[in-house]
Coordinates of C-alpha atoms in Angstrom, one line a residue:
X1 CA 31.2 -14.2 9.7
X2 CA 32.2 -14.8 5.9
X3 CA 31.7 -12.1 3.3
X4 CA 30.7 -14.3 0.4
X5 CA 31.5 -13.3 -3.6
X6 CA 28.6 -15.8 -6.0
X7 CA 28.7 -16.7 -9.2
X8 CA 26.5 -18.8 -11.1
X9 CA 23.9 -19.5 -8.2
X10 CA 21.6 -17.6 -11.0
X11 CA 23.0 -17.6 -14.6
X12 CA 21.2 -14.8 -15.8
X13 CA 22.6 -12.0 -12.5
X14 CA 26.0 -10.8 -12.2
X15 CA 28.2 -12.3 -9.0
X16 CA 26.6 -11.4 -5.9
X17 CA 28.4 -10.2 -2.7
X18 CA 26.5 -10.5 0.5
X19 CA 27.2 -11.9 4.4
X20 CA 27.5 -15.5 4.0
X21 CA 28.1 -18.9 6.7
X22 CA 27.1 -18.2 10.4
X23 CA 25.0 -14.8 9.1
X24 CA 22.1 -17.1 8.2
X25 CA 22.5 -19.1 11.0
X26 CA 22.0 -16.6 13.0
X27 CA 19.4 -15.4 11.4
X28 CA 17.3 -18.8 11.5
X29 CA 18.0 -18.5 15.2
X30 CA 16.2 -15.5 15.6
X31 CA 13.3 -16.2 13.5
X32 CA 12.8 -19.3 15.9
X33 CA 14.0 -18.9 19.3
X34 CA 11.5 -18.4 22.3
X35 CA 11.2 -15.1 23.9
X36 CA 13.0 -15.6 26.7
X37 CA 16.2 -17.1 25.0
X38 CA 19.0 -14.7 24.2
X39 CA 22.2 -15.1 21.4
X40 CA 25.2 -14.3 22.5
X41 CA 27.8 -14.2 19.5
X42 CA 31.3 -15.1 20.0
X43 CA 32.5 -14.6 16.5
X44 CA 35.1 -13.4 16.0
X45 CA 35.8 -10.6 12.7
X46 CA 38.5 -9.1 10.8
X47 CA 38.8 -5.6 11.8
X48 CA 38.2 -4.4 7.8
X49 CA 34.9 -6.0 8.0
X50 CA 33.8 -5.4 11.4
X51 CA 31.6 -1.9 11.1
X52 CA 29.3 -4.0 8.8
X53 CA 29.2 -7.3 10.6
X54 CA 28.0 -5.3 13.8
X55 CA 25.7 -3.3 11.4
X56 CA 23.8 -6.9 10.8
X57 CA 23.9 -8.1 14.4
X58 CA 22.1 -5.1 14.9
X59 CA 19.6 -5.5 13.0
X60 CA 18.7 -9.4 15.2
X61 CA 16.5 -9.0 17.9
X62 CA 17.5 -11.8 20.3
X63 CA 20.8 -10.4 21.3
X64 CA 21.6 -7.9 24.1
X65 CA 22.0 -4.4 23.8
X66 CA 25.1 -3.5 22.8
X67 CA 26.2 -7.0 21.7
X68 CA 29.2 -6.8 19.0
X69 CA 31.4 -9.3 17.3
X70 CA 35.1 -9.9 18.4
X71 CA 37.0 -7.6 16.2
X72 CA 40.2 -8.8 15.4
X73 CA 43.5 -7.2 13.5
X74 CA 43.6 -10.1 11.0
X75 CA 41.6 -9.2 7.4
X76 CA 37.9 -11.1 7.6
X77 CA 37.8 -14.6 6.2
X78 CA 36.3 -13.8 2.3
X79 CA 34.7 -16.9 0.3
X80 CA 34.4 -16.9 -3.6
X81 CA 31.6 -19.4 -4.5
X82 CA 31.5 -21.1 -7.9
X83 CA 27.8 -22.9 -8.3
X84 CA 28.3 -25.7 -11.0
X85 CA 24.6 -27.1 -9.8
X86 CA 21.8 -26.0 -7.9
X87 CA 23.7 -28.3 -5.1
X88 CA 26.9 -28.1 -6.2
X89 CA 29.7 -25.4 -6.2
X90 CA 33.5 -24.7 -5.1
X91 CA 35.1 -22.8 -2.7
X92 CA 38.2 -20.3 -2.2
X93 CA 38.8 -18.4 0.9
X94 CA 41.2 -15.9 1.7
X95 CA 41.7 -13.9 5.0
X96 CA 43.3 -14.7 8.2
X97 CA 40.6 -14.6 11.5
X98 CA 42.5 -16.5 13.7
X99 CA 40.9 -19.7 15.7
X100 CA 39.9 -19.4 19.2
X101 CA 42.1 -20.4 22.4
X102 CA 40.7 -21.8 25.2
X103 CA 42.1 -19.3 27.5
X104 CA 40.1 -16.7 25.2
X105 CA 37.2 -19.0 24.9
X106 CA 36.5 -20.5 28.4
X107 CA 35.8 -17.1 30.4
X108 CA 33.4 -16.0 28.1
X109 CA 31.4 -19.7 28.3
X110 CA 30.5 -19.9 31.8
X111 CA 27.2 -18.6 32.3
X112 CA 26.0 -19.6 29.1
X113 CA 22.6 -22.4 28.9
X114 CA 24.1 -24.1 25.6
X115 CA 26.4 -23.6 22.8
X116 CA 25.9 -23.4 18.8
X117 CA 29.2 -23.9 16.8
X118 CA 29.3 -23.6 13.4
X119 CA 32.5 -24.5 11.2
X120 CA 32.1 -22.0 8.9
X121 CA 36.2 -21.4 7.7
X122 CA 37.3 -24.9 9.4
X123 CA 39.3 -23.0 11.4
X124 CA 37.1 -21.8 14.3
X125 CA 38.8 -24.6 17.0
X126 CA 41.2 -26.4 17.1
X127 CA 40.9 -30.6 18.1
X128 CA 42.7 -29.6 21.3
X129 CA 40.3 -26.7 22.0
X130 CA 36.9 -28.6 21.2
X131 CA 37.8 -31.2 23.9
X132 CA 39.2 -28.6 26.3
X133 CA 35.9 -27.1 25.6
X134 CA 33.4 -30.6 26.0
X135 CA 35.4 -30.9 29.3
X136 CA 34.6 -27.0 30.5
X137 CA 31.3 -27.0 29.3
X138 CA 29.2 -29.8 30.6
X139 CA 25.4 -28.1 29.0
X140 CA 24.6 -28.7 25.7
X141 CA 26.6 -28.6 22.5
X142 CA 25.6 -28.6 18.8
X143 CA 28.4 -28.3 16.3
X144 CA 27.5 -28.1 12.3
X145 CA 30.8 -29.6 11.2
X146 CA 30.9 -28.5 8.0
X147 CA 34.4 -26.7 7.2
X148 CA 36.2 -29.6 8.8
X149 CA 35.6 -31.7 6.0
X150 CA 37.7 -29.1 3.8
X151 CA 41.2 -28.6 3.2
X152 CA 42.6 -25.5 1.8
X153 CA 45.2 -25.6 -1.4
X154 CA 47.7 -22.4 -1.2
X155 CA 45.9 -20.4 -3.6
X156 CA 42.9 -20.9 -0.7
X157 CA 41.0 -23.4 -2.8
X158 CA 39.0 -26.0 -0.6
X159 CA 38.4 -29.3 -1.4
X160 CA 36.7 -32.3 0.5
X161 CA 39.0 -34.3 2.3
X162 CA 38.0 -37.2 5.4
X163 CA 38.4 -35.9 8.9
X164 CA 40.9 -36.4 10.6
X165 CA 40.7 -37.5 14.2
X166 CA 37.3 -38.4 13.1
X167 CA 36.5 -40.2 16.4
X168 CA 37.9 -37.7 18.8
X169 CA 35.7 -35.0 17.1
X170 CA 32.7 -37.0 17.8
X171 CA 33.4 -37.4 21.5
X172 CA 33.4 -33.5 21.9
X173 CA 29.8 -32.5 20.7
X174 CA 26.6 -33.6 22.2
X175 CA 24.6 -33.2 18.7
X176 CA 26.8 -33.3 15.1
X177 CA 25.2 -31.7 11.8
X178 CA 27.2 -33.1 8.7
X179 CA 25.7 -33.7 5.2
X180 CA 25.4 -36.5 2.4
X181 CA 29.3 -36.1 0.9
X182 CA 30.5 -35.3 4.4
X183 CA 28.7 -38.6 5.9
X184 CA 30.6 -40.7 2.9
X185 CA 33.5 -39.5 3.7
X186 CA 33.3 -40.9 7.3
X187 CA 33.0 -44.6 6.0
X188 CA 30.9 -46.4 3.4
X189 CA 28.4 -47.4 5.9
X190 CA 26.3 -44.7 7.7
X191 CA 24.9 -46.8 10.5
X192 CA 28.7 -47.5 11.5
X193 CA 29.8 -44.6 11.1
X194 CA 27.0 -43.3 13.3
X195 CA 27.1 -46.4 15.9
X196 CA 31.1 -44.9 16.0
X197 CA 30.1 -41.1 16.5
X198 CA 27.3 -42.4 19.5
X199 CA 30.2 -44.6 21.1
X200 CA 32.4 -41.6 21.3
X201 CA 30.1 -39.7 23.5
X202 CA 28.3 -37.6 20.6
X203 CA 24.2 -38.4 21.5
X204 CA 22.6 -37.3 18.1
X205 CA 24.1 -37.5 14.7
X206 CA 22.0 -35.5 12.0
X207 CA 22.9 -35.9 8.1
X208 CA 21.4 -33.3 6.1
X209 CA 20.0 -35.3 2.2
X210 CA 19.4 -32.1 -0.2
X211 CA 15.8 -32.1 -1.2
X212 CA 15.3 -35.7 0.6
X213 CA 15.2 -33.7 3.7
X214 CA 17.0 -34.9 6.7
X215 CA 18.1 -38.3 8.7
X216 CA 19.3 -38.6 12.6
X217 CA 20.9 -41.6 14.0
X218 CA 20.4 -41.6 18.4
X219 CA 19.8 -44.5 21.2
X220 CA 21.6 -47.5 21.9
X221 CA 20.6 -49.1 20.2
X222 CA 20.1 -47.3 17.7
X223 CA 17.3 -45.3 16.0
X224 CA 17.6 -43.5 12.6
X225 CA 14.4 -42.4 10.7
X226 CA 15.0 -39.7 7.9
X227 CA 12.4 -36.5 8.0
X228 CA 11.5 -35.7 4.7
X229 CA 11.3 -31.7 2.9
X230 CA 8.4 -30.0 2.7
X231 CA 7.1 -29.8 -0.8
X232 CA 8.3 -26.9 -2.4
X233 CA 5.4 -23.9 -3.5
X234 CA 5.5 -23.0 -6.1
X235 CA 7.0 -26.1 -6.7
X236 CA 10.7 -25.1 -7.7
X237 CA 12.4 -21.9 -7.4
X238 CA 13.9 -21.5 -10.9
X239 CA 17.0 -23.5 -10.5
X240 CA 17.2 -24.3 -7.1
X241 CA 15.5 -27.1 -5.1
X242 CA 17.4 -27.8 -2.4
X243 CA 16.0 -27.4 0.7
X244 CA 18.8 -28.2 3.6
X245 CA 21.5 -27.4 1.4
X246 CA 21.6 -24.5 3.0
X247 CA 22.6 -26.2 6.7
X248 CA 23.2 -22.9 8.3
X249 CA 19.5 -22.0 8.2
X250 CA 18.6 -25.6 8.8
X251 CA 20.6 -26.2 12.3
X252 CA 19.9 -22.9 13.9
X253 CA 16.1 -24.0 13.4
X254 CA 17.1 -27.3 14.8
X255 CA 18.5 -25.5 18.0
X256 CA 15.7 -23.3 18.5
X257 CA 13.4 -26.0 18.4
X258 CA 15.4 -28.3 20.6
X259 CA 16.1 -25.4 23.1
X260 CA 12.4 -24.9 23.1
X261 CA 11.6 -28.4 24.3
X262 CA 10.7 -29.6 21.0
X263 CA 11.2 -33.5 20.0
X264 CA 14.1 -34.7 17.8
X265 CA 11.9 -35.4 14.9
X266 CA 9.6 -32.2 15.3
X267 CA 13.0 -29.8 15.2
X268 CA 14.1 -31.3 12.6
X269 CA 10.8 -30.5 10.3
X270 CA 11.1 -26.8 11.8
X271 CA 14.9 -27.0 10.6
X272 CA 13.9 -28.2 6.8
X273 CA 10.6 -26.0 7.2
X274 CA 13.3 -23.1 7.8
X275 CA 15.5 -24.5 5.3
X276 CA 12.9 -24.8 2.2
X277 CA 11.7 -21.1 3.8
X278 CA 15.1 -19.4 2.5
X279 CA 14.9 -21.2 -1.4
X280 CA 12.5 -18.0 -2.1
X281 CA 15.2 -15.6 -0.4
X282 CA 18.7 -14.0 -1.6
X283 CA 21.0 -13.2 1.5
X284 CA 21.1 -13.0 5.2
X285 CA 19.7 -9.5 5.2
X286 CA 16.0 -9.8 6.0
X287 CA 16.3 -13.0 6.0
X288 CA 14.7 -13.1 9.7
X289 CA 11.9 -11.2 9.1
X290 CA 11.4 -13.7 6.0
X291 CA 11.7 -16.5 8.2
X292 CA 9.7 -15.4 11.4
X293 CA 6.0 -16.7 11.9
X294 CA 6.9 -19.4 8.8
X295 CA 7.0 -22.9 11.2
X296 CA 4.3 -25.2 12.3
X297 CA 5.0 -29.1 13.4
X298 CA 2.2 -31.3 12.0

């Protein structure tokens, strides 16, 4: 969980502060998972921002009763978000919320059907863990790898960097979420860079495209098709037209609709249906109930 700080996402409002990262993820999930599917968050939070975080999970009806976030002593991971486009923006994080170990991690992961990670800070696993992790847990994996594709300057400034140990990330995840910038910086040539993810182990590489919607690369040999964005209604949303640039909300409706049973091109239309869904909302607070009963699959 990241407590975001906004400028500039609409000129004419002040900055807005409001849950940020794996809170509309989470929140996609719930709009869009089956009945008989349950979350189970192991997030961990800073201890000055846990009340608040477990006031939200509260408030998502696919966990447990009960069900809290892993409050830790370090301050909670804070972003400040600069918007220079509706597409564009930079980043500066402070806070400490330490990564996960796999002595922490594997005893909680047992029983669990399948696994949704998220790279919100970059900092949520370590190389070492992830493939500790891919070993451990033999079910199904999804990892948005976002964050990973970040550095962070002293001052907490993030900038885009290529990652590194590239190949032995792709051998820990059955299904990899990355977007347009994050692709290019893989290699200038997305069908090898994807025939590399596949030969690592990784089955489905997804790219999210902005308001071009979404393109998957799977098989051997392989298959890539790119699913198109719903069109916008109204058409735009003052400044903002972008319907996966919010991947959060776009891979926990890919989950749900691949834990559901749903085909790789029909979860990813429910993901950008999610996806364009949140343009005509601000925040993850009620964002579920804005969500829920919103997806069909033509």
């Amino acid at each position: 969980m990241v407590w975001d700080t906004i400028y500039g996402r609409d000129p004419a409002q002040p900055a807005v502060q409001e849950w940020g990262g794996i809170s509309y993820a989470l929140s996609a999930l719930d709009a869009a998972l089956p009945d008989d599917w349950q979350i189970v968050p192991l997030i961990k939070v800073g201890r000055d921002l846990a009340p608040k975080a477990n006031e939200f999970l509260r408030t998502l009806r696919h966990t447990s009763h009960g069900a809290r976030f892993v409050e830790v002593s370090e301050a909670n991971n804070r972003v400040t978000l600069r918007y220079e486009s509706a597409e564009r923006r930079c980043e500066q994080m402070s806070g400490g919320v330490p990564p996960w170990t796999w002595p922490e991690l594997g005893p909680l992961i047992h029983d669990l059907d399948a696994l949704y990670i998220n790279f919100i800070s970059g900092f949520e696993l370590t190389l070492e863990t992830a493939q500790l992790l891919r070993r451990g847990f033999p079910r199904f994996i999804y990892a948005d790898l976002h964050s990973l594709f970040l550095g962070r300057q002293p001052d907490g400034l993030r900038l885009h960097r290529p990652l590194p140990q590239a190949a032995e990330w792709f051998g820990c995840f059955d299904f990899m979420q990355l977007n347009e910038d994050e692709m290019a910086l893989l290699g200038s040539d997305p069908l090898a860079t994807a025939a590399a993810a596949l030969h690592q182990g990784c089955t489905t590489l997804c790219v999210t495209l902005g308001a071009r919607g979404a393109a998957y690369f799977t098989g051997n040999p392989i298959r890539t098709e790119r699913i198109p964005a719903p069109a916008l209604h109204p058409p735009t949303f003052t400044h903002v037209s972008d319907p996966t640039g919010c991947g959060d909300v776009f891979g926990g409706g890919v989950v749900a609709a691949l834990l559901a049973g749903a085909a790789l091109e029909d979860a990813l239309r429910i993901g950008t249906q999610l996806g364009t869904r949140n343009l005509s909302h601000r925040g993850a607070t009620g964002l579920r109930d804005h969500l829920v009963g919103k997806l069909s699959v033509a």
